[in-house]
Tab-separated table of C-alpha atoms in Angstrom:
chain	number	residue	atom	x	y	z
A	1	UNK	CA	5.082	3.245	13.490
A	2	UNK	CA	2.515	2.340	16.173
A	3	UNK	CA	4.837	3.915	18.708
A	4	UNK	CA	4.749	7.271	16.940
A	5	UNK	CA	7.470	7.126	14.298
A	6	UNK	CA	6.601	8.181	10.721
A	7	UNK	CA	5.829	5.157	8.547
A	8	UNK	CA	8.602	5.792	6.032
A	9	UNK	CA	11.254	6.247	8.712
A	10	UNK	CA	10.042	3.300	10.805
A	11	UNK	CA	10.018	1.025	7.777
A	12	UNK	CA	13.460	2.151	6.604
A	13	UNK	CA	14.949	1.593	10.055
A	14	UNK	CA	13.325	-1.831	10.457
A	15	UNK	CA	14.542	-3.049	7.055
A	16	UNK	CA	18.000	-1.652	7.706
A	17	UNK	CA	18.268	-3.659	10.913
A	18	UNK	CA	16.671	-6.810	9.496
A	19	UNK	CA	18.942	-9.722	8.632
A	20	UNK	CA	18.387	-12.649	6.335
A	21	UNK	CA	15.652	-11.044	4.208
A	22	UNK	CA	15.787	-11.250	0.426
A	23	UNK	CA	14.584	-8.589	-1.973
A	24	UNK	CA	11.150	-10.147	-2.466
A	25	UNK	CA	10.648	-10.462	1.301
A	26	UNK	CA	11.652	-6.852	1.867
A	27	UNK	CA	9.216	-5.654	-0.800
A	28	UNK	CA	6.415	-7.665	0.819
A	29	UNK	CA	7.206	-6.213	4.252
A	30	UNK	CA	7.118	-2.681	2.845
A	31	UNK	CA	3.884	-3.285	0.965
A	32	UNK	CA	2.162	-4.964	3.933
A	33	UNK	CA	3.208	-2.145	6.269
A	34	UNK	CA	1.722	0.452	3.935
A	35	UNK	CA	-1.449	-1.607	3.585
A	36	UNK	CA	-1.948	-1.901	7.359
A	37	UNK	CA	-1.583	1.863	7.658
A	38	UNK	CA	-3.792	2.529	4.631
A	39	UNK	CA	-6.696	0.348	5.841
A	40	UNK	CA	-6.241	0.747	9.596
A	41	UNK	CA	-9.694	2.170	10.366
A	42	UNK	CA	-11.531	-0.627	8.579
A	43	UNK	CA	-9.272	-3.337	10.017
A	44	UNK	CA	-9.838	-2.027	13.540
A	45	UNK	CA	-13.599	-2.036	12.942
A	46	UNK	CA	-13.407	-5.678	11.824
A	47	UNK	CA	-11.436	-6.516	14.974
A	48	UNK	CA	-14.081	-4.873	17.166
A	49	UNK	CA	-16.885	-6.726	15.390
A	50	UNK	CA	-15.055	-9.979	16.125
A	51	UNK	CA	-14.656	-9.047	19.794
A	52	UNK	CA	-11.032	-7.936	19.803
A	53	UNK	CA	-11.013	-4.177	20.250
A	54	UNK	CA	-7.532	-2.695	20.299
A	55	UNK	CA	-8.408	-1.124	23.639
A	56	UNK	CA	-8.230	-4.668	25.034
A	57	UNK	CA	-4.867	-5.432	23.415
A	58	UNK	CA	-2.038	-4.174	25.571
A	59	UNK	CA	0.949	-4.588	23.270
A	60	UNK	CA	1.280	-2.555	20.092
A	61	UNK	CA	2.994	-5.543	18.458
A	62	UNK	CA	-0.189	-7.566	19.004
A	63	UNK	CA	-2.285	-4.760	17.539
A	64	UNK	CA	-0.196	-4.983	14.380
A	65	UNK	CA	-0.543	-8.773	14.377
A	66	UNK	CA	-4.344	-8.542	14.544
A	67	UNK	CA	-4.417	-5.996	11.733
A	68	UNK	CA	-2.096	-8.122	9.602
A	69	UNK	CA	-4.227	-11.232	10.124
A	70	UNK	CA	-7.399	-9.392	9.157
A	71	UNK	CA	-5.722	-7.712	6.182
A	72	UNK	CA	-4.675	-11.097	4.833
A	73	UNK	CA	-8.252	-12.311	5.264
A	74	UNK	CA	-10.214	-9.298	3.996
A	75	UNK	CA	-7.937	-7.824	1.343
A	76	UNK	CA	-5.892	-10.819	0.192
A	77	UNK	CA	-8.693	-13.391	0.419
A	78	UNK	CA	-6.533	-15.902	2.288
A	79	UNK	CA	-7.734	-18.538	4.762
A	80	UNK	CA	-6.153	-19.889	7.930
A	81	UNK	CA	-4.260	-22.559	5.980
A	82	UNK	CA	-2.167	-19.782	4.417
A	83	UNK	CA	-2.296	-17.183	7.209
A	84	UNK	CA	-1.629	-19.596	10.083
A	85	UNK	CA	2.011	-20.401	9.208
A	86	UNK	CA	2.696	-16.660	8.884
A	87	UNK	CA	1.437	-15.618	12.324
A	88	UNK	CA	1.247	-18.534	14.733
A	89	UNK	CA	3.941	-19.648	17.127
A	90	UNK	CA	6.616	-20.883	16.917
A	91	UNK	CA	7.687	-18.202	14.519
A	92	UNK	CA	9.889	-15.129	14.315
A	93	UNK	CA	11.015	-13.900	17.719
A	94	UNK	CA	8.664	-11.119	18.788
A	95	UNK	CA	6.693	-9.893	21.819
A	96	UNK	CA	3.434	-11.813	21.928
A	97	UNK	CA	0.432	-12.126	24.251
A	98	UNK	CA	-2.165	-13.422	21.787
A	99	UNK	CA	-2.806	-17.149	21.563
A	100	UNK	CA	-2.893	-18.791	18.152
A	101	UNK	CA	-6.558	-19.672	18.735
A	102	UNK	CA	-7.425	-15.955	18.893
A	103	UNK	CA	-5.763	-15.284	15.547
A	104	UNK	CA	-7.407	-18.343	14.007
A	105	UNK	CA	-10.784	-17.050	15.162
A	106	UNK	CA	-10.153	-13.747	13.406
A	107	UNK	CA	-9.875	-15.691	10.177
A	108	UNK	CA	-12.460	-18.441	10.574
A	109	UNK	CA	-15.341	-16.770	12.428
A	110	UNK	CA	-18.082	-15.173	10.292
A	111	UNK	CA	-17.682	-11.408	10.176
A	112	UNK	CA	-20.786	-9.720	11.667
A	113	UNK	CA	-22.647	-7.053	9.743
A	114	UNK	CA	-21.539	-3.491	10.386
A	115	UNK	CA	-24.178	-1.849	12.606
A	116	UNK	CA	-26.079	0.830	10.688
A	117	UNK	CA	-27.325	4.100	12.093
A	118	UNK	CA	-29.908	6.471	10.687
A	119	UNK	CA	-27.755	9.367	11.839
A	120	UNK	CA	-24.716	8.099	9.912
A	121	UNK	CA	-23.925	10.322	6.956
A	122	UNK	CA	-22.529	9.283	3.591
A	123	UNK	CA	-19.207	10.820	4.604
A	124	UNK	CA	-19.113	8.754	7.818
A	125	UNK	CA	-19.844	5.545	5.952
A	126	UNK	CA	-17.212	6.195	3.301
A	127	UNK	CA	-14.657	7.281	5.904
A	128	UNK	CA	-15.032	3.896	7.590
A	129	UNK	CA	-15.055	1.897	4.357
A	130	UNK	CA	-11.897	3.525	2.989
A	131	UNK	CA	-10.160	4.301	6.315
A	132	UNK	CA	-10.046	8.061	5.784
A	133	UNK	CA	-10.038	10.665	8.564
A	134	UNK	CA	-13.577	11.944	9.124
A	135	UNK	CA	-12.626	15.608	8.665
A	136	UNK	CA	-10.949	14.912	5.313
A	137	UNK	CA	-13.872	12.858	4.027
A	138	UNK	CA	-16.266	15.614	5.031
A	139	UNK	CA	-14.237	18.199	3.121
A	140	UNK	CA	-14.152	15.964	0.035
A	141	UNK	CA	-17.896	15.300	0.318
A	142	UNK	CA	-18.503	19.034	0.058
A	143	UNK	CA	-16.815	19.039	-3.353
A	144	UNK	CA	-17.656	15.681	-4.958
A	145	UNK	CA	-20.947	13.750	-5.335
A	146	UNK	CA	-21.148	10.383	-3.587
A	147	UNK	CA	-20.444	8.247	-6.676
A	148	UNK	CA	-17.349	10.262	-7.576
A	149	UNK	CA	-16.190	10.445	-3.972
A	150	UNK	CA	-16.303	6.680	-3.490
A	151	UNK	CA	-14.222	6.102	-6.616
A	152	UNK	CA	-11.729	8.775	-5.607
A	153	UNK	CA	-11.229	7.311	-2.143
A	154	UNK	CA	-10.937	3.785	-3.526
A	155	UNK	CA	-8.225	4.887	-5.954
A	156	UNK	CA	-6.296	6.652	-3.175
A	157	UNK	CA	-6.365	3.393	-1.185
A	158	UNK	CA	-4.638	1.456	-3.964
A	159	UNK	CA	-0.949	0.630	-3.881
A	160	UNK	CA	0.645	3.107	-6.324
A	161	UNK	CA	1.821	1.765	-9.652
A	162	UNK	CA	5.530	1.881	-10.461
A	163	UNK	CA	6.297	4.559	-13.061
A	164	UNK	CA	9.527	5.469	-14.814
A	165	UNK	CA	10.866	8.218	-17.050
A	166	UNK	CA	12.777	6.964	-20.081
A	167	UNK	CA	16.259	8.298	-20.728
A	168	UNK	CA	17.182	9.815	-23.084
A	169	UNK	CA	13.909	11.450	-24.062
A	170	UNK	CA	12.136	10.046	-27.089
A	171	UNK	CA	13.396	6.459	-26.763
A	172	UNK	CA	10.405	4.915	-25.003
A	173	UNK	CA	9.556	2.409	-27.754
A	174	UNK	CA	13.102	1.083	-27.773
A	175	UNK	CA	13.157	0.777	-23.976
A	176	UNK	CA	9.814	-1.043	-23.951
A	177	UNK	CA	11.113	-3.484	-26.562
A	178	UNK	CA	14.293	-4.092	-24.531
A	179	UNK	CA	12.258	-4.717	-21.354
A	180	UNK	CA	10.040	-7.176	-23.232
A	181	UNK	CA	13.152	-9.096	-24.312
A	182	UNK	CA	14.096	-9.404	-20.640
A	183	UNK	CA	10.611	-10.633	-19.707
A	184	UNK	CA	9.354	-7.496	-17.940
A	185	UNK	CA	5.797	-6.415	-18.722
A	186	UNK	CA	5.546	-2.637	-19.125
A	187	UNK	CA	3.321	-0.233	-21.034
A	188	UNK	CA	3.462	3.322	-22.296
A	189	UNK	CA	1.589	6.047	-20.402
A	190	UNK	CA	-0.303	8.063	-23.052
A	191	UNK	CA	-0.360	11.340	-21.116
A	192	UNK	CA	3.430	11.730	-21.052
A	193	UNK	CA	5.795	10.958	-23.959
A	194	UNK	CA	8.597	9.456	-21.875
A	195	UNK	CA	6.586	7.763	-19.127
A	196	UNK	CA	5.991	4.037	-18.764
A	197	UNK	CA	4.211	1.907	-16.205
A	198	UNK	CA	5.408	-1.493	-15.028
A	199	UNK	CA	2.692	-4.130	-14.787
A	200	UNK	CA	5.007	-6.777	-13.311
A	201	UNK	CA	4.538	-6.840	-9.527
A	202	UNK	CA	7.796	-8.747	-8.945
A	203	UNK	CA	9.929	-5.609	-9.449
A	204	UNK	CA	12.320	-7.584	-11.631
A	205	UNK	CA	12.818	-4.390	-13.595
A	206	UNK	CA	15.469	-3.248	-11.114
A	207	UNK	CA	17.643	-6.213	-12.096
A	208	UNK	CA	17.362	-5.658	-15.850
A	209	UNK	CA	20.118	-4.496	-18.187
A	210	UNK	CA	17.892	-1.572	-19.138
A	211	UNK	CA	17.796	-0.317	-15.571
A	212	UNK	CA	21.480	-0.949	-14.914
A	213	UNK	CA	22.377	0.988	-18.077
A	214	UNK	CA	20.535	4.022	-16.616
A	215	UNK	CA	17.888	4.136	-19.321
A	216	UNK	CA	15.159	4.457	-16.648
A	217	UNK	CA	14.520	6.754	-13.717
A	218	UNK	CA	11.770	6.220	-11.143
A	219	UNK	CA	9.434	9.191	-11.470
A	220	UNK	CA	5.669	9.673	-11.073
A	221	UNK	CA	3.712	10.705	-14.129
A	222	UNK	CA	2.555	13.848	-12.321
A	223	UNK	CA	6.164	14.993	-11.907
A	224	UNK	CA	6.835	14.342	-15.580
A	225	UNK	CA	3.783	16.360	-16.587
A	226	UNK	CA	4.929	19.292	-14.442
A	227	UNK	CA	8.241	19.329	-16.322
A	228	UNK	CA	6.386	19.323	-19.639
A	229	UNK	CA	4.154	22.190	-18.534
A	230	UNK	CA	7.158	24.268	-17.465
A	231	UNK	CA	9.191	23.852	-20.656
A	232	UNK	CA	9.956	27.395	-21.905
A	233	UNK	CA	9.252	28.398	-25.507
A	234	UNK	CA	11.960	27.659	-28.045
A	235	UNK	CA	14.939	29.991	-27.770
A	236	UNK	CA	14.019	31.169	-24.288
A	237	UNK	CA	16.407	31.249	-21.365
A	238	UNK	CA	15.579	30.389	-17.768
A	239	UNK	CA	17.438	32.333	-15.119
A	240	UNK	CA	17.842	31.352	-11.471
A	241	UNK	CA	17.855	34.074	-8.817
């Protein structure tokens, strides 16, 4: 991705070529990759504050390693005891110019305060905090007040929840009960009659009998609501031209 490939394509290609990874490891790789992209602006600011600007890091692989280390510290709340075994050498074969001591410093050194500027606008501050492009934040700031804007940007930075559409329609309660019997925590989405949200981060749902019997289809709630809104009146016919 750092070399210019779209995130989705780069991730798909990397996981396709990877060997020896289990399902849980693959899900973590995908989630971490999205997180590094999602919070890149803030992670790069933290690196600069700690004296490791990406302009000084020659290899893109090392840039990703710095971002990963800081993400584990700032967003996962982990210390060097947990992060160290994940990033220090010897480890997975990879290009590497950073010493382990540099990575340890990114975790153990106090993070300096972000320099403030009287000329910095609310949009600039929020763009940095939530890693949004400045032009997009400015456009949003023209529409939403600061309190609403901060909440909106924070929600867009979250890893999306996993939603499903129940099949056949109208059987959501039965599907929820069957998932509960298999130990998967899920809940109904009130805004759509056949939508449910999985609260279990392990993604065990894909191994359940319910999923294998095709009672569930991955589908965002927004897509389900569009279908509801487009349902024609009773007795009507829809023609395709």
